[in-house]
Amino acid sequence: MEVPEPGELPRVQELCDVSDPFRADEAADELFVAAMREINAWHALRNPLYGALWKEAGAPDTDRVGRIAELPYIHVNLFKRHALTSIADDAVALRLTSSGTGGEKTEIGFDAWSIGAAQRMDAWTMKALGLIDVERPANYLVLGYEPDPRLTMGAAHGLNELCDFAPVAAVRHALRNTGDGHEFDPMGCVDALLEFAAREEPVRIVGFPALLHTVLERMGTMGVPPLHLPEGSVVLTGGGWKSHADRAIGRVEFREGIERRLGIPGERIRDCYGSVEHCLPYIECAAHHFHVPVWARCVVRDVRDLEPVGYGDVGYLQFVSPFITALPAHSVLMADLGTLRPPGDCGIATPWFEVHGRAGVRRNRTCAVAAAELLEVR
């Protein structure tokens, strides 16, 4: 696929054509810097807000990767209040929202390049992490929304795309489409797991962790004995516990519960991180590290003065990536607290980050919030 203006974005094209998500070398750093130079100019020219930020910052030159933190950034909450686009309406190929009901809602129009580039990166990352199986059909339990042409939530779109990484034998959804919205069907999920456990195909469970936790609790309440899902089964969760934080459990305890109830080993239980505003996929490796791929860089900023901090310090997560041409989310400060770590002993050469949760006491409404509230319908 090709960038919107090849003459303006040749290095963006080159970087986004790199198929190894965890490449880490000097040439990759130089390519990333050159691509960021192009995308900064792109948004400064096409988006008045980013253009003003760029001018006020003195149009900083990203001549090396160590200066990425000097670039102006936009806080993720601003996208929830303003339509910050860098493309014309007729260039919009897909509109996605961060939640489907009330509250603060991000609605973003993506051009074909931005959404297509993200999908390619997702596929390359899944392949590198050993999470694609093109040979064996799988039975899917999607802990998310059953498709509806009226549904534009980014999470619903992303979760159903996760059904593309192994041929579909059967699929069940936890949030059933009633024609007038969606309802959580925990009994249907338990029935699906019992059915899938009796079949030969591996099972792929994808979706919101709060929904999976509730299904596992329901199995215990019903006295359902532990299952042993077929070899090759995998769990891919995404989104936090949000409005059900009082019921949240630790990541290790969560994985142990899945292993105990479903027989899926811990290294096959992975979490995913992302947002509709910055739709580049971050997926845990087998050691449960969120590695920063070649197409992005991560900065952590102090919660008091927003100055960059080093490895091991807690602060606001900021993600920088030149692939997004649709809106100036190429440098976005998240509302989540995290810690950046150097490459570890897992064999992947890029840094990785931990997510500690959302900062502040005022809750932003996200897809996971909307989904978790449906847990009350039980």
PDB file of N, CA and C in Angstrom, residues 229-290:
ATOM      1  N   LEU A 229      -8.576 -26.825  27.117  1.00  0.00           N
ATOM      2  CA  LEU A 229      -8.783 -26.452  25.719  1.00  0.00           C
ATOM      3  C   LEU A 229      -7.646 -26.983  24.862  1.00  0.00           C
ATOM      4  N   PRO A 230      -7.920 -27.296  23.597  1.00  0.00           N
ATOM      5  CA  PRO A 230      -6.927 -27.962  22.746  1.00  0.00           C
ATOM      6  C   PRO A 230      -5.605 -27.200  22.648  1.00  0.00           C
ATOM      7  N   GLU A 231      -4.555 -27.950  22.394  1.00  0.00           N
ATOM      8  CA  GLU A 231      -3.224 -27.357  22.210  1.00  0.00           C
ATOM      9  C   GLU A 231      -3.265 -26.317  21.097  1.00  0.00           C
ATOM     10  N   GLY A 232      -2.551 -25.230  21.318  1.00  0.00           N
ATOM     11  CA  GLY A 232      -2.552 -24.136  20.349  1.00  0.00           C
ATOM     12  C   GLY A 232      -3.560 -23.055  20.660  1.00  0.00           C
ATOM     13  N   SER A 233      -4.381 -23.251  21.699  1.00  0.00           N
ATOM     14  CA  SER A 233      -5.345 -22.227  22.094  1.00  0.00           C
ATOM     15  C   SER A 233      -4.607 -21.000  22.629  1.00  0.00           C
ATOM     16  N   VAL A 234      -5.256 -19.851  22.543  1.00  0.00           N
ATOM     17  CA  VAL A 234      -4.614 -18.599  22.942  1.00  0.00           C
ATOM     18  C   VAL A 234      -5.655 -17.633  23.478  1.00  0.00           C
ATOM     19  N   VAL A 235      -5.231 -16.766  24.403  1.00  0.00           N
ATOM     20  CA  VAL A 235      -6.084 -15.691  24.913  1.00  0.00           C
ATOM     21  C   VAL A 235      -5.410 -14.369  24.587  1.00  0.00           C
ATOM     22  N   LEU A 236      -6.159 -13.457  23.981  1.00  0.00           N
ATOM     23  CA  LEU A 236      -5.678 -12.107  23.674  1.00  0.00           C
ATOM     24  C   LEU A 236      -6.672 -11.119  24.263  1.00  0.00           C
ATOM     25  N   THR A 237      -6.293 -10.462  25.360  1.00  0.00           N
ATOM     26  CA  THR A 237      -7.177  -9.490  25.981  1.00  0.00           C
ATOM     27  C   THR A 237      -6.754  -8.078  25.617  1.00  0.00           C
ATOM     28  N   GLY A 238      -7.693  -7.161  25.721  1.00  0.00           N
ATOM     29  CA  GLY A 238      -7.394  -5.765  25.443  1.00  0.00           C
ATOM     30  C   GLY A 238      -8.359  -4.868  26.179  1.00  0.00           C
ATOM     31  N   GLY A 239      -7.870  -3.747  26.697  1.00  0.00           N
ATOM     32  CA  GLY A 239      -8.700  -2.844  27.472  1.00  0.00           C
ATOM     33  C   GLY A 239      -8.562  -3.148  28.948  1.00  0.00           C
ATOM     34  N   GLY A 240      -8.734  -2.136  29.779  1.00  0.00           N
ATOM     35  CA  GLY A 240      -8.613  -2.334  31.215  1.00  0.00           C
ATOM     36  C   GLY A 240      -9.930  -2.738  31.845  1.00  0.00           C
ATOM     37  N   TRP A 241      -9.987  -2.636  33.172  1.00  0.00           N
ATOM     38  CA  TRP A 241     -11.188  -2.998  33.933  1.00  0.00           C
ATOM     39  C   TRP A 241     -12.104  -1.800  34.095  1.00  0.00           C
ATOM     40  N   LYS A 242     -11.547  -0.607  33.983  1.00  0.00           N
ATOM     41  CA  LYS A 242     -12.278   0.651  33.915  1.00  0.00           C
ATOM     42  C   LYS A 242     -13.345   0.759  34.999  1.00  0.00           C
ATOM     43  N   SER A 243     -14.640   0.783  34.632  1.00  0.00           N
ATOM     44  CA  SER A 243     -15.685   1.045  35.616  1.00  0.00           C
ATOM     45  C   SER A 243     -15.877  -0.088  36.609  1.00  0.00           C
ATOM     46  N   HIS A 244     -15.223  -1.230  36.368  1.00  0.00           N
ATOM     47  CA  HIS A 244     -15.288  -2.334  37.310  1.00  0.00           C
ATOM     48  C   HIS A 244     -13.924  -2.557  37.957  1.00  0.00           C
ATOM     49  N   ALA A 245     -13.228  -1.435  38.232  1.00  0.00           N
ATOM     50  CA  ALA A 245     -11.903  -1.535  38.835  1.00  0.00           C
ATOM     51  C   ALA A 245     -11.962  -2.180  40.210  1.00  0.00           C
ATOM     52  N   ASP A 246     -13.123  -2.063  40.900  1.00  0.00           N
ATOM     53  CA  ASP A 246     -13.229  -2.674  42.212  1.00  0.00           C
ATOM     54  C   ASP A 246     -13.220  -4.191  42.149  1.00  0.00           C
ATOM     55  N   ARG A 247     -13.454  -4.739  40.963  1.00  0.00           N
ATOM     56  CA  ARG A 247     -13.454  -6.192  40.783  1.00  0.00           C
ATOM     57  C   ARG A 247     -12.176  -6.671  40.097  1.00  0.00           C
ATOM     58  N   ALA A 248     -11.315  -5.722  39.751  1.00  0.00           N
ATOM     59  CA  ALA A 248     -10.101  -6.092  39.023  1.00  0.00           C
ATOM     60  C   ALA A 248      -9.170  -6.915  39.901  1.00  0.00           C
ATOM     61  N   ILE A 249      -8.421  -7.797  39.243  1.00  0.00           N
ATOM     62  CA  ILE A 249      -7.403  -8.586  39.932  1.00  0.00           C
ATOM     63  C   ILE A 249      -6.073  -8.354  39.229  1.00  0.00           C
ATOM     64  N   GLY A 250      -4.988  -8.745  39.874  1.00  0.00           N
ATOM     65  CA  GLY A 250      -3.669  -8.558  39.297  1.00  0.00           C
ATOM     66  C   GLY A 250      -3.472  -9.386  38.042  1.00  0.00           C
ATOM     67  N   ARG A 251      -2.529  -8.944  37.200  1.00  0.00           N
ATOM     68  CA  ARG A 251      -2.291  -9.638  35.931  1.00  0.00           C
ATOM     69  C   ARG A 251      -1.879 -11.089  36.151  1.00  0.00           C
ATOM     70  N   VAL A 252      -1.010 -11.320  37.126  1.00  0.00           N
ATOM     71  CA  VAL A 252      -0.551 -12.687  37.383  1.00  0.00           C
ATOM     72  C   VAL A 252      -1.710 -13.554  37.853  1.00  0.00           C
ATOM     73  N   GLU A 253      -2.491 -13.031  38.776  1.00  0.00           N
ATOM     74  CA  GLU A 253      -3.648 -13.782  39.277  1.00  0.00           C
ATOM     75  C   GLU A 253      -4.645 -14.050  38.154  1.00  0.00           C
ATOM     76  N   PHE A 254      -4.825 -13.076  37.279  1.00  0.00           N
ATOM     77  CA  PHE A 254      -5.735 -13.229  36.136  1.00  0.00           C
ATOM     78  C   PHE A 254      -5.266 -14.364  35.231  1.00  0.00           C
ATOM     79  N   ARG A 255      -3.981 -14.372  34.899  1.00  0.00           N
ATOM     80  CA  ARG A 255      -3.456 -15.437  34.042  1.00  0.00           C
ATOM     81  C   ARG A 255      -3.555 -16.801  34.724  1.00  0.00           C
ATOM     82  N   GLU A 256      -3.283 -16.833  36.029  1.00  0.00           N
ATOM     83  CA  GLU A 256      -3.372 -18.100  36.754  1.00  0.00           C
ATOM     84  C   GLU A 256      -4.796 -18.638  36.739  1.00  0.00           C
ATOM     85  N   GLY A 257      -5.772 -17.750  36.832  1.00  0.00           N
ATOM     86  CA  GLY A 257      -7.165 -18.180  36.774  1.00  0.00           C
ATOM     87  C   GLY A 257      -7.512 -18.771  35.425  1.00  0.00           C
ATOM     88  N   ILE A 258      -6.981 -18.175  34.361  1.00  0.00           N
ATOM     89  CA  ILE A 258      -7.229 -18.706  33.014  1.00  0.00           C
ATOM     90  C   ILE A 258      -6.574 -20.076  32.868  1.00  0.00           C
ATOM     91  N   GLU A 259      -5.325 -20.185  33.315  1.00  0.00           N
ATOM     92  CA  GLU A 259      -4.639 -21.486  33.251  1.00  0.00           C
ATOM     93  C   GLU A 259      -5.423 -22.554  34.010  1.00  0.00           C
ATOM     94  N   ARG A 260      -5.887 -22.195  35.178  1.00  0.00           N
ATOM     95  CA  ARG A 260      -6.580 -23.171  36.038  1.00  0.00           C
ATOM     96  C   ARG A 260      -7.926 -23.573  35.443  1.00  0.00           C
ATOM     97  N   ARG A 261      -8.677 -22.631  34.920  1.00  0.00           N
ATOM     98  CA  ARG A 261     -10.018 -22.918  34.427  1.00  0.00           C
ATOM     99  C   ARG A 261     -10.051 -23.455  33.001  1.00  0.00           C
ATOM    100  N   LEU A 262      -9.087 -23.008  32.171  1.00  0.00           N
ATOM    101  CA  LEU A 262      -9.164 -23.334  30.749  1.00  0.00           C
ATOM    102  C   LEU A 262      -7.995 -24.168  30.247  1.00  0.00           C
ATOM    103  N   GLY A 263      -6.943 -24.317  31.051  1.00  0.00           N
ATOM    104  CA  GLY A 263      -5.819 -25.145  30.643  1.00  0.00           C
ATOM    105  C   GLY A 263      -4.935 -24.519  29.586  1.00  0.00           C
ATOM    106  N   ILE A 264      -4.992 -23.194  29.445  1.00  0.00           N
ATOM    107  CA  ILE A 264      -4.136 -22.491  28.485  1.00  0.00           C
ATOM    108  C   ILE A 264      -2.892 -22.006  29.223  1.00  0.00           C
ATOM    109  N   PRO A 265      -1.681 -22.361  28.767  1.00  0.00           N
ATOM    110  CA  PRO A 265      -0.462 -21.965  29.491  1.00  0.00           C
ATOM    111  C   PRO A 265      -0.251 -20.462  29.476  1.00  0.00           C
ATOM    112  N   GLY A 266       0.448 -19.956  30.500  1.00  0.00           N
ATOM    113  CA  GLY A 266       0.633 -18.530  30.679  1.00  0.00           C
ATOM    114  C   GLY A 266       1.263 -17.825  29.495  1.00  0.00           C
ATOM    115  N   GLU A 267       2.203 -18.488  28.814  1.00  0.00           N
ATOM    116  CA  GLU A 267       2.860 -17.833  27.679  1.00  0.00           C
ATOM    117  C   GLU A 267       1.935 -17.666  26.475  1.00  0.00           C
ATOM    118  N   ARG A 268       0.770 -18.318  26.516  1.00  0.00           N
ATOM    119  CA  ARG A 268      -0.223 -18.179  25.446  1.00  0.00           C
ATOM    120  C   ARG A 268      -1.348 -17.225  25.860  1.00  0.00           C
ATOM    121  N   ILE A 269      -1.161 -16.513  26.965  1.00  0.00           N
ATOM    122  CA  ILE A 269      -2.137 -15.532  27.431  1.00  0.00           C
ATOM    123  C   ILE A 269      -1.489 -14.163  27.298  1.00  0.00           C
ATOM    124  N   ARG A 270      -1.961 -13.361  26.367  1.00  0.00           N
ATOM    125  CA  ARG A 270      -1.311 -12.083  26.065  1.00  0.00           C
ATOM    126  C   ARG A 270      -2.303 -10.928  26.187  1.00  0.00           C
ATOM    127  N   ASP A 271      -1.799  -9.796  26.618  1.00  0.00           N
ATOM    128  CA  ASP A 271      -2.602  -8.588  26.675  1.00  0.00           C
ATOM    129  C   ASP A 271      -2.198  -7.666  25.529  1.00  0.00           C
ATOM    130  N   CYS A 272      -3.110  -6.808  25.108  1.00  0.00           N
ATOM    131  CA  CYS A 272      -2.853  -5.846  24.037  1.00  0.00           C
ATOM    132  C   CYS A 272      -3.153  -4.444  24.561  1.00  0.00           C
ATOM    133  N   TYR A 273      -2.421  -3.466  24.049  1.00  0.00           N
ATOM    134  CA  TYR A 273      -2.603  -2.080  24.474  1.00  0.00           C
ATOM    135  C   TYR A 273      -2.715  -1.195  23.238  1.00  0.00           C
ATOM    136  N   GLY A 274      -3.632  -0.239  23.306  1.00  0.00           N
ATOM    137  CA  GLY A 274      -3.772   0.698  22.199  1.00  0.00           C
ATOM    138  C   GLY A 274      -4.959   1.610  22.449  1.00  0.00           C
ATOM    139  N   SER A 275      -5.247   2.465  21.496  1.00  0.00           N
ATOM    140  CA  SER A 275      -6.385   3.373  21.599  1.00  0.00           C
ATOM    141  C   SER A 275      -6.855   3.712  20.200  1.00  0.00           C
ATOM    142  N   VAL A 276      -8.076   4.197  20.109  1.00  0.00           N
ATOM    143  CA  VAL A 276      -8.585   4.559  18.794  1.00  0.00           C
ATOM    144  C   VAL A 276      -7.818   5.753  18.234  1.00  0.00           C
ATOM    145  N   GLU A 277      -7.316   6.629  19.112  1.00  0.00           N
ATOM    146  CA  GLU A 277      -6.567   7.792  18.639  1.00  0.00           C
ATOM    147  C   GLU A 277      -5.195   7.385  18.102  1.00  0.00           C
ATOM    148  N   HIS A 278      -4.560   6.420  18.744  1.00  0.00           N
ATOM    149  CA  HIS A 278      -3.222   5.957  18.343  1.00  0.00           C
ATOM    150  C   HIS A 278      -3.341   4.444  18.158  1.00  0.00           C
ATOM    151  N   CYS A 279      -3.728   4.045  16.955  1.00  0.00           N
ATOM    152  CA  CYS A 279      -4.175   2.663  16.738  1.00  0.00           C
ATOM    153  C   CYS A 279      -3.049   1.697  16.365  1.00  0.00           C
ATOM    154  N   LEU A 280      -1.828   2.060  16.657  1.00  0.00           N
ATOM    155  CA  LEU A 280      -0.729   1.116  16.466  1.00  0.00           C
ATOM    156  C   LEU A 280      -0.827   0.041  17.552  1.00  0.00           C
ATOM    157  N   PRO A 281      -0.703  -1.245  17.205  1.00  0.00           N
ATOM    158  CA  PRO A 281      -0.891  -2.306  18.197  1.00  0.00           C
ATOM    159  C   PRO A 281       0.364  -2.575  19.034  1.00  0.00           C
ATOM    160  N   TYR A 282       0.176  -2.661  20.335  1.00  0.00           N
ATOM    161  CA  TYR A 282       1.231  -3.097  21.246  1.00  0.00           C
ATOM    162  C   TYR A 282       0.744  -4.393  21.881  1.00  0.00           C
ATOM    163  N   ILE A 283       1.468  -5.480  21.661  1.00  0.00           N
ATOM    164  CA  ILE A 283       1.035  -6.812  22.091  1.00  0.00           C
ATOM    165  C   ILE A 283       2.136  -7.439  22.937  1.00  0.00           C
ATOM    166  N   GLU A 284       1.769  -8.045  24.053  1.00  0.00           N
ATOM    167  CA  GLU A 284       2.741  -8.656  24.940  1.00  0.00           C
ATOM    168  C   GLU A 284       3.497  -9.791  24.262  1.00  0.00           C
ATOM    169  N   CYS A 285       4.781  -9.891  24.581  1.00  0.00           N
ATOM    170  CA  CYS A 285       5.555 -11.062  24.195  1.00  0.00           C
ATOM    171  C   CYS A 285       5.263 -12.180  25.202  1.00  0.00           C
ATOM    172  N   ALA A 286       5.906 -13.336  25.035  1.00  0.00           N
ATOM    173  CA  ALA A 286       5.647 -14.461  25.927  1.00  0.00           C
ATOM    174  C   ALA A 286       6.039 -14.160  27.370  1.00  0.00           C
ATOM    175  N   ALA A 287       6.943 -13.178  27.570  1.00  0.00           N
ATOM    176  CA  ALA A 287       7.346 -12.774  28.916  1.00  0.00           C
ATOM    177  C   ALA A 287       6.459 -11.656  29.459  1.00  0.00           C
ATOM    178  N   HIS A 288       5.406 -11.309  28.708  1.00  0.00           N
ATOM    179  CA  HIS A 288       4.424 -10.309  29.110  1.00  0.00           C
ATOM    180  C   HIS A 288       5.007  -8.899  29.167  1.00  0.00           C
ATOM    181  N   HIS A 289       5.843  -8.590  28.153  1.00  0.00           N
ATOM    182  CA  HIS A 289       6.377  -7.248  27.970  1.00  0.00           C
ATOM    183  C   HIS A 289       5.693  -6.591  26.768  1.00  0.00           C
ATOM    184  N   PHE A 290       5.270  -5.339  26.912  1.00  0.00           N
ATOM    185  CA  PHE A 290       4.775  -4.562  25.779  1.00  0.00           C
ATOM    186  C   PHE A 290       5.978  -3.928  25.088  1.00  0.00           C
TER     187      PHE A 290
END
